[in-house]
Amino acid sequence: MKQLSGLDASFLYMETPEMPMHVGALHVFELPAGYKGDFVADMRRHMAARLPLAPALRRKLAWMPFNLANPVWVDAVPDLDEHIEAVKLRKGATMTDLETQVGKLHPLLIERDKPLWKFYVFEGMAPGPNKEKRYGMYTKLHHAAVDGQAAVALAAAILDVSPEPRDIQHEQRPPKNLHIGMAEMLSGVFANQLQQYANVVKNLPSTVGALSQVARQGASGVTGAAVAKVRGKSKPAEESVSLGLAPRTRLNASVTPLRAFASASLPMAELKALRRAHDATLNDVVLMVCSGALRRYFLDHGPLPRKSLVAAVPVSTRTAGDTSSNNQASMTVVNLGTHVADPMKRLLYVKAATAAMKASLGSVKTLMPIDFPSLGVPWLMSAVSAVYGRAKVADRIPPIANVAISNVPGPAFPLFMAGGRMLVNYPTSIVVHGVALNITVQSYNESLDFGMMACGKAMPQVAELATHIHEAFAELKALPPTVAPASDATQAKTPGTPVARKKRAARPSPVADATRATRASAPSRPASHR
């Protein structure tokens, strides 16, 4: 018996018809040439064989009497005819049709008296270039059961690296839970609660110490130092990237049950080249692309805030090698620089903002618990969540963030399922009251796949945002590099050589060069929409 952690259970208590709390992905599978089988039936047989390796798919909730504390996970046998559902589309269906289906199916809540997952297999897709059969699949898993990295580990159990399914006879299989009675379950739950209270007392000194460190950092201008480090020159703390409240936009509203979904893919090799060209991280590049796309969207549909939009960014607290199926993450915020018109200046702003975020984050990771005592919490959180939505509190309180942006690492090689090659892997995630847009990206094979889920009322034109992702990427590629090529940089690092001395004397700051170049020509923005 395993009781849900406080973080896992919170996704159950916050769920309402307006805020479904499941995550997943939209996939397209291509079958080998000459395939004549029934892919839905093949999928069910494949999942039946893999269930022993995937405990998150063969367990359900057992609730406490009177909902006094968090529920526990117990073993269950999923009915694969119900959990894997065939959906027939029009003949020659496209990716746009799949995105529309995701928008329709995402609001449907997962039934809680069964294992918390559902797969939809779409039939009728247009064939591949050589007439290969293609099928779409939309997966839903409740966030109470998995976070982004746990979902990646789950995918490793059910997917293969070749069209031929691997032999799983010798793979380690998680043990099944024995059937337990109510008395034993209650005893275990209350013992767990006592342990949680003991952990709170035990961790109190370190928590107070971490809070004191955060306060000292704020007083000494850590954020300003981080910005100065990125910009390569001294800047006072008052000119640093602020981590304050976000400007109010159409996204900062109470969400409805309506959903709109769109997707985009960018080549990973080019993204990595941009990262190196601008001495940035891959996250910096992703945030820069999202910033440019959001700036274009708000210029089209207005108004574009004069202050930077703010992204809520999940932070994983999972240790290396931990593949358990639970949530181990918290949240921080980062400014996107959407108010900066010049793309080079915006890139520098984003790099400074991520540096400031990291500088303030390190000390508070210890303040981000994933578990805590839950006696009475189910009643309280469920009531607060319901009232929060009905009273439209999000329409009134100052917003902390405008959009959620998450980057989940995935495999750098192709994967297969039931003999079909997975072509794309577009994540689908959660929107909540006050943050009506979620952009989740995941690397897969040679691409970075973007999944954009929005409230259908707040942002019905989310397909335009997908087009702007490509436009912002093109804008970033057009910027001159801000670091020297690898060969020049290697020579310049060698002290005392004539080449190094010559380059130091002749080459001015690459950032200054890039800034002057972008000032000389105003950035152009394509107006085409998908």
Coordinates of C-alpha atoms in Angstrom, one line a residue:
M1 CA 0.0 0.0 0.0
K2 CA 1.3 3.4 -0.9
Q3 CA -0.4 6.6 0.1
L4 CA -0.4 9.5 -2.4
S5 CA 2.0 12.3 -1.4
G6 CA 0.6 15.7 -0.7
L7 CA 1.8 17.0 -4.1
D8 CA 0.3 14.0 -6.0
A9 CA -3.0 14.2 -4.2
S10 CA -3.3 18.0 -4.8
F11 CA -3.9 17.3 -8.5
L12 CA -7.0 15.3 -7.4
Y13 CA -8.4 18.0 -5.1
M14 CA -7.8 20.8 -7.6
E15 CA -9.5 19.0 -10.5
T16 CA -12.8 20.5 -11.7
P17 CA -14.7 20.3 -15.0
E18 CA -12.9 23.6 -15.9
M19 CA -9.5 22.3 -14.9
P20 CA -8.9 18.7 -15.9
M21 CA -5.6 17.5 -14.2
H22 CA -4.3 15.1 -16.8
V23 CA -1.2 15.2 -19.0
G24 CA -0.2 13.2 -22.0
A25 CA 0.8 13.6 -25.7
L26 CA -0.4 13.5 -29.3
H27 CA 1.5 11.0 -31.3
V28 CA 1.5 9.8 -35.0
F29 CA 2.6 6.3 -35.7
E30 CA 3.6 5.0 -39.2
L31 CA 3.3 1.3 -39.9
P32 CA 5.7 -0.6 -42.2
A33 CA 4.8 -0.8 -45.9
G34 CA 2.4 -3.6 -46.6
Y35 CA 0.9 -3.6 -43.1
K36 CA -2.6 -5.3 -43.2
G37 CA -3.4 -5.7 -39.5
D38 CA -5.7 -4.0 -37.1
F39 CA -3.6 -1.4 -35.3
V40 CA -6.1 -0.9 -32.4
A41 CA -6.2 -4.6 -31.7
D42 CA -2.4 -4.8 -32.0
M43 CA -2.1 -1.9 -29.6
R44 CA -4.3 -3.6 -27.0
R45 CA -2.2 -6.8 -27.2
H46 CA 1.0 -4.8 -26.9
M47 CA -0.2 -3.0 -23.8
A48 CA -1.5 -6.2 -22.2
A49 CA 2.1 -7.6 -22.5
R50 CA 3.7 -4.4 -21.1
L51 CA 1.3 -3.8 -18.1
P52 CA 3.5 -5.8 -15.8
L53 CA 6.3 -3.3 -16.4
A54 CA 4.1 -0.2 -15.9
P55 CA 2.7 -0.1 -12.3
A56 CA 1.2 3.4 -12.9
L57 CA -1.2 1.9 -15.5
R58 CA -2.4 -1.0 -13.3
R59 CA -3.4 0.7 -10.1
K60 CA -6.4 2.8 -8.9
L61 CA -7.4 4.9 -6.0
A62 CA -8.8 3.7 -2.7
W63 CA -10.3 6.5 -0.8
M64 CA -10.1 7.0 3.0
P65 CA -13.4 6.9 5.0
F66 CA -15.0 10.4 5.0
N67 CA -12.2 11.6 2.8
L68 CA -10.1 12.3 5.9
A69 CA -6.7 11.9 4.4
N70 CA -5.0 11.3 1.0
P71 CA -6.1 8.1 -0.8
V72 CA -3.8 5.2 -1.4
W73 CA -2.9 3.2 -4.6
V74 CA -4.2 -0.3 -4.8
D75 CA -3.7 -2.9 -7.6
A76 CA -6.3 -3.0 -10.4
V77 CA -6.6 -4.8 -13.8
P78 CA -7.5 -2.3 -16.5
D79 CA -10.1 -3.2 -19.2
L80 CA -8.1 -2.5 -22.3
D81 CA -11.2 -2.3 -24.4
E82 CA -12.2 0.7 -22.4
H83 CA -8.8 2.2 -21.8
I84 CA -7.7 2.1 -25.4
E85 CA -10.6 3.5 -27.5
A86 CA -10.7 3.7 -31.3
V87 CA -11.8 7.0 -32.9
K88 CA -12.7 7.1 -36.6
L89 CA -11.9 10.3 -38.4
R90 CA -12.7 11.4 -41.9
K91 CA -10.6 9.7 -44.6
G92 CA -7.4 11.6 -45.2
A93 CA -7.3 13.3 -41.8
T94 CA -4.4 15.7 -41.2
M95 CA -2.5 16.9 -38.1
T96 CA -5.0 19.8 -37.9
D97 CA -7.8 17.2 -37.5
L98 CA -5.8 15.5 -34.7
E99 CA -5.3 18.8 -32.9
T100 CA -9.0 19.5 -33.1
Q101 CA -9.8 16.1 -31.6
V102 CA -7.4 16.7 -28.7
G103 CA -9.2 20.0 -28.0
K104 CA -12.5 18.1 -27.8
L105 CA -11.2 15.1 -25.8
H106 CA -9.0 16.9 -23.3
P107 CA -11.9 18.3 -21.2
L108 CA -13.2 14.8 -20.6
L109 CA -12.3 13.9 -17.0
I110 CA -10.7 10.4 -16.4
E111 CA -13.0 8.2 -14.3
R112 CA -11.6 7.8 -10.8
D113 CA -12.9 4.4 -10.0
K114 CA -10.6 2.9 -12.7
P115 CA -6.8 3.2 -13.4
L116 CA -6.2 6.9 -14.2
W117 CA -5.3 6.7 -17.9
K118 CA -6.9 6.6 -21.3
F119 CA -5.5 6.2 -24.9
Y120 CA -7.4 7.3 -28.0
V121 CA -6.3 5.8 -31.3
F122 CA -7.3 7.8 -34.4
E123 CA -8.1 5.9 -37.6
G124 CA -8.4 7.5 -41.1
M125 CA -5.2 9.5 -41.3
A126 CA -3.7 10.3 -44.7
P127 CA -1.0 7.8 -45.6
G128 CA 2.7 8.4 -45.7
P129 CA 4.7 9.3 -48.8
N130 CA 5.0 5.7 -49.8
K131 CA 1.4 4.9 -48.9
E132 CA 2.3 3.7 -45.4
K133 CA -0.6 3.5 -43.0
R134 CA -0.6 6.1 -40.3
Y135 CA -2.5 6.3 -37.0
G136 CA -2.8 9.0 -34.4
M137 CA -2.9 8.5 -30.7
Y138 CA -3.7 10.8 -27.9
T139 CA -2.7 9.6 -24.4
K140 CA -4.1 10.9 -21.1
L141 CA -2.6 10.2 -17.7
H142 CA -3.7 11.8 -14.5
H143 CA -1.1 14.2 -13.1
A144 CA -1.7 12.6 -9.7
A145 CA 0.1 9.5 -11.0
V146 CA 3.0 11.0 -13.0
D147 CA 4.9 14.1 -13.7
G148 CA 6.8 14.9 -16.9
Q149 CA 9.9 12.9 -16.2
A150 CA 7.9 10.0 -14.7
A151 CA 5.9 9.9 -17.9
V152 CA 9.2 9.6 -19.9
A153 CA 10.2 6.6 -17.7
L154 CA 6.8 5.1 -18.3
A155 CA 7.2 5.5 -22.0
A156 CA 10.5 3.6 -21.8
A157 CA 8.5 0.6 -20.4
I158 CA 5.9 0.5 -23.1
L159 CA 7.9 1.7 -26.2
D160 CA 10.6 -0.1 -28.1
V161 CA 13.7 1.0 -30.0
S162 CA 12.9 -1.2 -33.1
P163 CA 9.8 -2.3 -35.0
E164 CA 10.2 -5.7 -33.4
P165 CA 9.0 -5.7 -29.8
R166 CA 11.9 -6.5 -27.4
D167 CA 11.9 -9.6 -25.2
I168 CA 10.7 -8.5 -21.7
Q169 CA 10.8 -11.9 -20.0
H170 CA 13.9 -11.0 -18.0
E171 CA 13.1 -7.4 -17.2
Q172 CA 12.5 -6.6 -13.6
R173 CA 8.8 -6.3 -12.8
P174 CA 7.5 -4.2 -9.9
P175 CA 5.9 -6.4 -7.2
K176 CA 2.1 -6.3 -6.9
N177 CA 0.5 -5.0 -3.7
L178 CA -1.3 -7.6 -1.6
H179 CA -5.0 -7.1 -0.9
I180 CA -5.4 -5.3 2.4
G181 CA -8.4 -4.6 4.6
M182 CA -9.7 -1.2 5.7
A183 CA -8.3 -1.5 9.2
E184 CA -4.8 -2.2 8.0
M185 CA -5.1 0.6 5.4
L186 CA -6.2 3.1 8.1
S187 CA -3.4 2.0 10.3
G188 CA -0.8 2.5 7.6
V189 CA -2.2 5.9 6.6
F190 CA -2.2 7.3 10.2
A191 CA 1.4 5.9 10.7
N192 CA 2.4 7.8 7.5
Q193 CA 0.8 11.0 8.9
L194 CA 2.7 10.8 12.1
Q195 CA 5.9 10.4 10.1
Q196 CA 5.1 13.4 8.0
Y197 CA 4.6 15.6 11.2
A198 CA 7.9 14.2 12.5
N199 CA 9.6 15.2 9.2
V200 CA 8.2 18.7 9.4
V201 CA 9.7 19.2 12.9
K202 CA 13.0 17.6 11.8
N203 CA 13.4 19.9 8.8
L204 CA 12.4 23.1 10.5
P205 CA 15.9 24.3 11.3
S206 CA 17.1 23.8 7.7
T207 CA 14.0 25.5 6.4
V208 CA 14.6 28.6 8.6
G209 CA 18.2 28.6 7.5
A210 CA 17.3 28.5 3.8
L211 CA 14.8 31.3 4.3
S212 CA 17.4 33.4 6.0
Q213 CA 19.8 32.8 3.1
V214 CA 17.1 33.9 0.6
A215 CA 16.5 37.1 2.5
R216 CA 20.3 37.9 2.6
Q217 CA 20.5 37.3 -1.2
G218 CA 17.6 39.6 -1.8
A219 CA 19.2 42.3 0.3
S220 CA 22.6 42.0 -1.4
G221 CA 21.4 42.1 -5.0
V222 CA 22.0 38.6 -6.2
T223 CA 19.7 39.2 -9.1
G224 CA 21.7 42.2 -10.2
A225 CA 24.9 40.2 -10.0
A226 CA 23.5 37.5 -12.2
V227 CA 22.4 40.0 -14.8
A228 CA 25.8 41.7 -14.8
K229 CA 27.5 38.3 -15.3
V230 CA 25.4 37.6 -18.4
R231 CA 25.8 41.1 -19.9
G232 CA 29.5 41.0 -19.2
K233 CA 29.6 44.4 -17.5
S234 CA 28.7 46.0 -14.2
K235 CA 25.1 46.9 -13.7
P236 CA 23.4 48.1 -10.5
A237 CA 20.9 45.9 -8.8
E238 CA 18.0 48.2 -9.5
E239 CA 18.4 47.6 -13.3
S240 CA 18.2 43.9 -12.9
V241 CA 15.5 41.7 -14.2
S242 CA 12.6 41.9 -11.8
L243 CA 10.9 38.7 -10.5
G244 CA 7.8 40.6 -9.5
L245 CA 4.1 40.3 -10.5
A246 CA 3.1 39.7 -14.1
P247 CA 1.1 42.2 -16.3
R248 CA -2.5 41.3 -16.7
T249 CA -3.5 39.8 -20.1
R250 CA -6.4 37.9 -21.6
L251 CA -4.6 34.7 -20.3
N252 CA -5.0 35.8 -16.7
A253 CA -8.6 34.8 -16.4
S254 CA -10.8 32.0 -15.0
V255 CA -10.7 29.2 -17.5
T256 CA -13.7 27.4 -19.1
P257 CA -14.0 23.7 -20.0
L258 CA -13.2 24.6 -23.7
R259 CA -9.7 23.7 -24.9
A260 CA -7.7 24.6 -28.1
F261 CA -4.6 22.7 -29.0
A262 CA -1.8 23.3 -31.5
S263 CA 1.6 21.8 -32.2
A264 CA 5.0 22.6 -33.8
S265 CA 8.4 21.0 -34.3
L266 CA 11.8 22.5 -34.6
P267 CA 15.1 20.8 -35.6
M268 CA 17.2 19.9 -32.6
A269 CA 20.5 20.2 -34.4
E270 CA 19.8 23.9 -35.3
L271 CA 18.6 24.6 -31.8
K272 CA 21.9 23.3 -30.4
A273 CA 23.8 25.3 -32.9
L274 CA 22.0 28.5 -31.8
R275 CA 22.7 27.6 -28.2
R276 CA 26.5 27.4 -28.9
A277 CA 26.4 30.6 -31.1
H278 CA 24.9 32.7 -28.3
D279 CA 26.6 31.0 -25.3
A280 CA 23.2 30.0 -24.0
T281 CA 21.4 26.9 -22.7
L282 CA 18.8 25.0 -24.6
N283 CA 16.2 26.4 -22.1
D284 CA 17.3 29.9 -23.0
V285 CA 16.7 29.2 -26.7
V286 CA 13.3 27.6 -26.0
L287 CA 12.3 30.6 -23.9
M288 CA 13.5 33.0 -26.5
V289 CA 11.5 31.3 -29.2
C290 CA 8.4 31.3 -26.9
S291 CA 9.0 35.0 -26.2
G292 CA 9.1 35.9 -29.8
A293 CA 6.0 33.9 -30.6
L294 CA 4.0 35.4 -27.7
R295 CA 5.1 38.9 -28.7
R296 CA 3.8 38.4 -32.2
Y297 CA 0.5 36.9 -31.0
F298 CA -0.2 39.9 -28.7
L299 CA 0.8 42.4 -31.4
D300 CA -1.8 40.7 -33.6
H301 CA -4.6 40.4 -31.0
G302 CA -3.5 43.0 -28.5
P303 CA -2.8 44.5 -26.3
L304 CA 1.0 43.8 -25.9
P305 CA 1.8 44.7 -22.3
R306 CA 4.5 47.3 -21.8
K307 CA 5.9 45.1 -19.1
S308 CA 7.5 41.7 -19.8
L309 CA 5.2 38.6 -19.8
V310 CA 6.2 36.1 -17.1
A311 CA 6.4 32.4 -17.5
A312 CA 5.8 29.8 -14.7
V313 CA 8.5 27.2 -15.2
P314 CA 8.4 23.8 -13.4
V315 CA 11.5 22.8 -11.6
S316 CA 12.3 19.1 -11.2
T317 CA 13.4 18.0 -7.7
R318 CA 13.9 14.4 -8.9
T319 CA 17.3 12.8 -8.2
A320 CA 19.2 11.3 -11.1
G321 CA 18.1 7.7 -11.8
D322 CA 14.8 8.0 -10.0
T323 CA 12.1 6.5 -12.3
S324 CA 9.3 6.3 -9.7
S325 CA 5.8 7.2 -10.9
N326 CA 5.0 10.2 -8.8
N327 CA 5.4 14.0 -8.9
Q328 CA 8.7 15.5 -7.9
A329 CA 8.6 19.1 -9.0
S330 CA 7.9 22.6 -8.0
M331 CA 7.5 25.9 -9.8
T332 CA 9.4 29.2 -10.3
V333 CA 9.0 32.2 -12.6
V334 CA 11.1 33.8 -15.3
N335 CA 10.6 37.0 -17.3
L336 CA 10.3 36.5 -21.1
G337 CA 11.3 40.0 -22.4
T338 CA 8.2 40.3 -24.7
H339 CA 8.3 44.0 -24.3
V340 CA 11.7 44.3 -26.0
A341 CA 11.3 44.8 -29.7
D342 CA 15.0 44.3 -30.7
P343 CA 15.5 40.5 -31.0
M344 CA 19.2 40.7 -29.9
K345 CA 18.4 42.8 -26.8
R346 CA 15.5 40.4 -26.1
L347 CA 17.9 37.4 -26.2
L348 CA 20.2 39.1 -23.8
Y349 CA 17.3 39.9 -21.6
V350 CA 16.1 36.3 -21.6
K351 CA 19.6 35.0 -20.7
A352 CA 19.8 37.5 -17.8
A353 CA 16.3 36.5 -16.6
T354 CA 17.2 32.8 -16.5
A355 CA 20.4 33.6 -14.7
A356 CA 18.5 35.7 -12.2
M357 CA 16.0 32.8 -11.7
K358 CA 18.7 30.3 -11.2
A359 CA 20.5 32.5 -8.7
S360 CA 17.3 32.9 -6.6
L361 CA 16.3 29.2 -7.0
G362 CA 19.2 27.4 -5.6
S363 CA 18.6 28.3 -2.0
V364 CA 14.8 27.6 -2.0
K365 CA 14.8 24.1 -3.5
T366 CA 14.9 22.8 0.1
L367 CA 11.7 24.7 0.7
M368 CA 9.7 22.8 -1.9
P369 CA 8.2 19.7 -0.2
I370 CA 6.5 17.0 -2.3
D371 CA 4.8 15.5 0.8
F372 CA 3.2 16.9 3.9
P373 CA 0.6 15.9 6.5
S374 CA -2.8 15.5 4.8
L375 CA -5.4 15.0 7.6
G376 CA -8.3 17.2 6.7
V377 CA -6.6 18.5 3.5
P378 CA -8.9 16.7 1.0
W379 CA -11.9 18.6 2.4
L380 CA -10.1 21.9 2.5
M381 CA -8.4 21.8 -0.9
S382 CA -11.5 20.5 -2.8
A383 CA -13.6 23.3 -1.2
V384 CA -11.1 26.0 -1.9
S385 CA -10.6 24.9 -5.5
A386 CA -14.4 24.8 -6.2
V387 CA -14.9 28.3 -4.6
Y388 CA -11.9 29.7 -6.4
G389 CA -13.4 28.8 -9.8
R390 CA -17.0 29.7 -9.1
A391 CA -16.0 33.1 -7.6
K392 CA -13.7 33.8 -10.5
V393 CA -10.9 34.8 -8.1
A394 CA -8.3 34.6 -10.9
D395 CA -10.0 37.6 -12.6
R396 CA -9.4 39.8 -9.6
I397 CA -6.1 38.9 -7.9
P398 CA -2.8 40.2 -9.3
P399 CA -1.3 37.6 -11.7
I400 CA 2.0 35.9 -10.8
A401 CA 2.5 34.5 -14.3
N402 CA 0.9 34.7 -17.8
V403 CA 1.9 31.3 -19.3
A404 CA 3.3 28.0 -18.1
I405 CA 6.4 26.8 -20.1
S406 CA 8.0 23.4 -19.5
N407 CA 10.9 21.6 -21.2
V408 CA 11.0 17.9 -20.7
P409 CA 14.0 15.9 -22.0
G410 CA 13.2 12.9 -24.1
P411 CA 15.0 10.3 -26.2
A412 CA 17.3 11.3 -29.0
F413 CA 16.4 8.3 -31.1
P414 CA 13.2 6.9 -32.8
L415 CA 10.8 4.8 -30.8
F416 CA 8.2 2.2 -31.8
M417 CA 5.0 0.8 -30.4
A418 CA 3.1 -2.3 -31.6
G419 CA 5.3 -2.2 -34.7
G420 CA 4.6 1.4 -35.6
R421 CA 7.3 4.1 -35.7
M422 CA 6.5 7.1 -33.7
L423 CA 6.9 10.2 -35.9
V424 CA 6.0 13.0 -33.5
N425 CA 5.5 13.4 -29.8
Y426 CA 3.5 16.6 -28.9
P427 CA 3.0 17.0 -25.2
T428 CA -0.5 18.0 -23.9
S429 CA -0.7 19.6 -20.4
I430 CA -2.8 21.5 -18.0
V431 CA -4.2 25.1 -18.0
V432 CA -5.4 26.5 -14.7
H433 CA -7.4 29.5 -13.5
G434 CA -5.3 32.6 -14.1
V435 CA -2.8 30.9 -16.5
A436 CA -4.8 30.0 -19.6
L437 CA -1.9 28.8 -21.8
N438 CA 0.5 26.0 -21.3
I439 CA 3.5 25.4 -23.6
T440 CA 5.2 22.1 -23.0
V441 CA 8.2 21.0 -25.2
Q442 CA 9.9 17.7 -25.3
S443 CA 12.9 16.5 -27.3
Y444 CA 12.3 13.4 -29.5
N445 CA 14.6 11.9 -32.1
E446 CA 16.0 14.8 -34.0
S447 CA 13.3 17.4 -33.1
L448 CA 12.0 19.5 -30.3
D449 CA 8.2 19.1 -30.3
F450 CA 6.0 21.9 -28.9
G451 CA 2.5 21.2 -27.5
M452 CA 0.4 24.3 -26.9
M453 CA -2.8 23.8 -24.8
A454 CA -5.0 26.9 -24.2
C455 CA -8.4 27.7 -22.8
G456 CA -10.6 27.9 -25.9
K457 CA -12.2 31.1 -24.7
A458 CA -9.1 32.9 -23.6
M459 CA -7.0 31.9 -26.7
P460 CA -9.0 30.3 -29.5
Q461 CA -6.3 31.2 -32.0
V462 CA -3.7 29.0 -30.5
A463 CA -2.9 27.6 -34.0
E464 CA -1.5 31.1 -34.9
L465 CA 0.8 30.8 -31.9
A466 CA 2.2 27.6 -33.5
T467 CA 2.9 29.6 -36.7
H468 CA 4.6 32.3 -34.6
I469 CA 6.9 29.6 -33.1
H470 CA 8.4 29.0 -36.5
E471 CA 8.6 32.7 -37.2
A472 CA 10.4 33.4 -33.9
F473 CA 12.8 30.6 -34.6
A474 CA 13.6 32.1 -38.0
E475 CA 14.2 35.4 -36.3
L476 CA 16.6 33.9 -33.9
K477 CA 18.5 32.1 -36.6
A478 CA 19.0 35.4 -38.4
L479 CA 20.8 37.0 -35.5
P480 CA 24.6 37.2 -35.8
P481 CA 26.5 34.9 -33.3
T482 CA 27.5 36.6 -30.0
V483 CA 30.5 34.3 -29.4
A484 CA 33.5 33.5 -31.6
P485 CA 33.6 30.3 -33.6
A486 CA 35.1 27.3 -31.8
S487 CA 38.4 27.5 -33.6
D488 CA 38.9 31.2 -32.9
A489 CA 37.8 30.7 -29.3
T490 CA 40.3 27.9 -28.9
Q491 CA 43.2 30.1 -30.2
A492 CA 42.1 33.0 -28.1
K493 CA 42.2 31.0 -24.9
T494 CA 45.9 30.2 -25.4
P495 CA 47.8 32.8 -23.4
G496 CA 50.9 34.5 -24.7
T497 CA 50.5 33.5 -28.4
P498 CA 50.6 36.1 -31.2
V499 CA 47.3 35.0 -32.5
A500 CA 45.6 35.4 -29.1
R501 CA 47.1 38.8 -28.6
K502 CA 46.1 39.9 -32.1
K503 CA 42.5 38.8 -31.6
R504 CA 42.2 40.5 -28.2
A505 CA 43.4 43.7 -29.7
A506 CA 41.4 43.6 -33.0
R507 CA 38.1 42.1 -32.0
P508 CA 35.6 44.3 -30.0
S509 CA 32.9 42.8 -27.8
P510 CA 30.7 40.4 -29.8
V511 CA 27.6 41.5 -27.9
A512 CA 28.3 45.1 -28.9
D513 CA 28.8 44.1 -32.6
A514 CA 25.5 42.2 -32.6
T515 CA 23.6 45.0 -30.9
R516 CA 24.9 47.5 -33.5
A517 CA 23.9 45.1 -36.3
T518 CA 20.4 44.7 -35.1
R519 CA 20.0 48.5 -34.6
A520 CA 21.0 49.0 -38.3
S521 CA 18.0 47.0 -39.6
A522 CA 14.6 46.8 -37.9
P523 CA 13.3 43.3 -37.4
S524 CA 10.7 42.1 -39.9
R525 CA 7.9 39.8 -38.8
P526 CA 6.1 37.5 -41.3
A527 CA 2.4 37.9 -41.3
S528 CA 1.5 34.5 -42.6
H529 CA -0.8 32.3 -40.4
R530 CA -1.2 28.6 -40.6

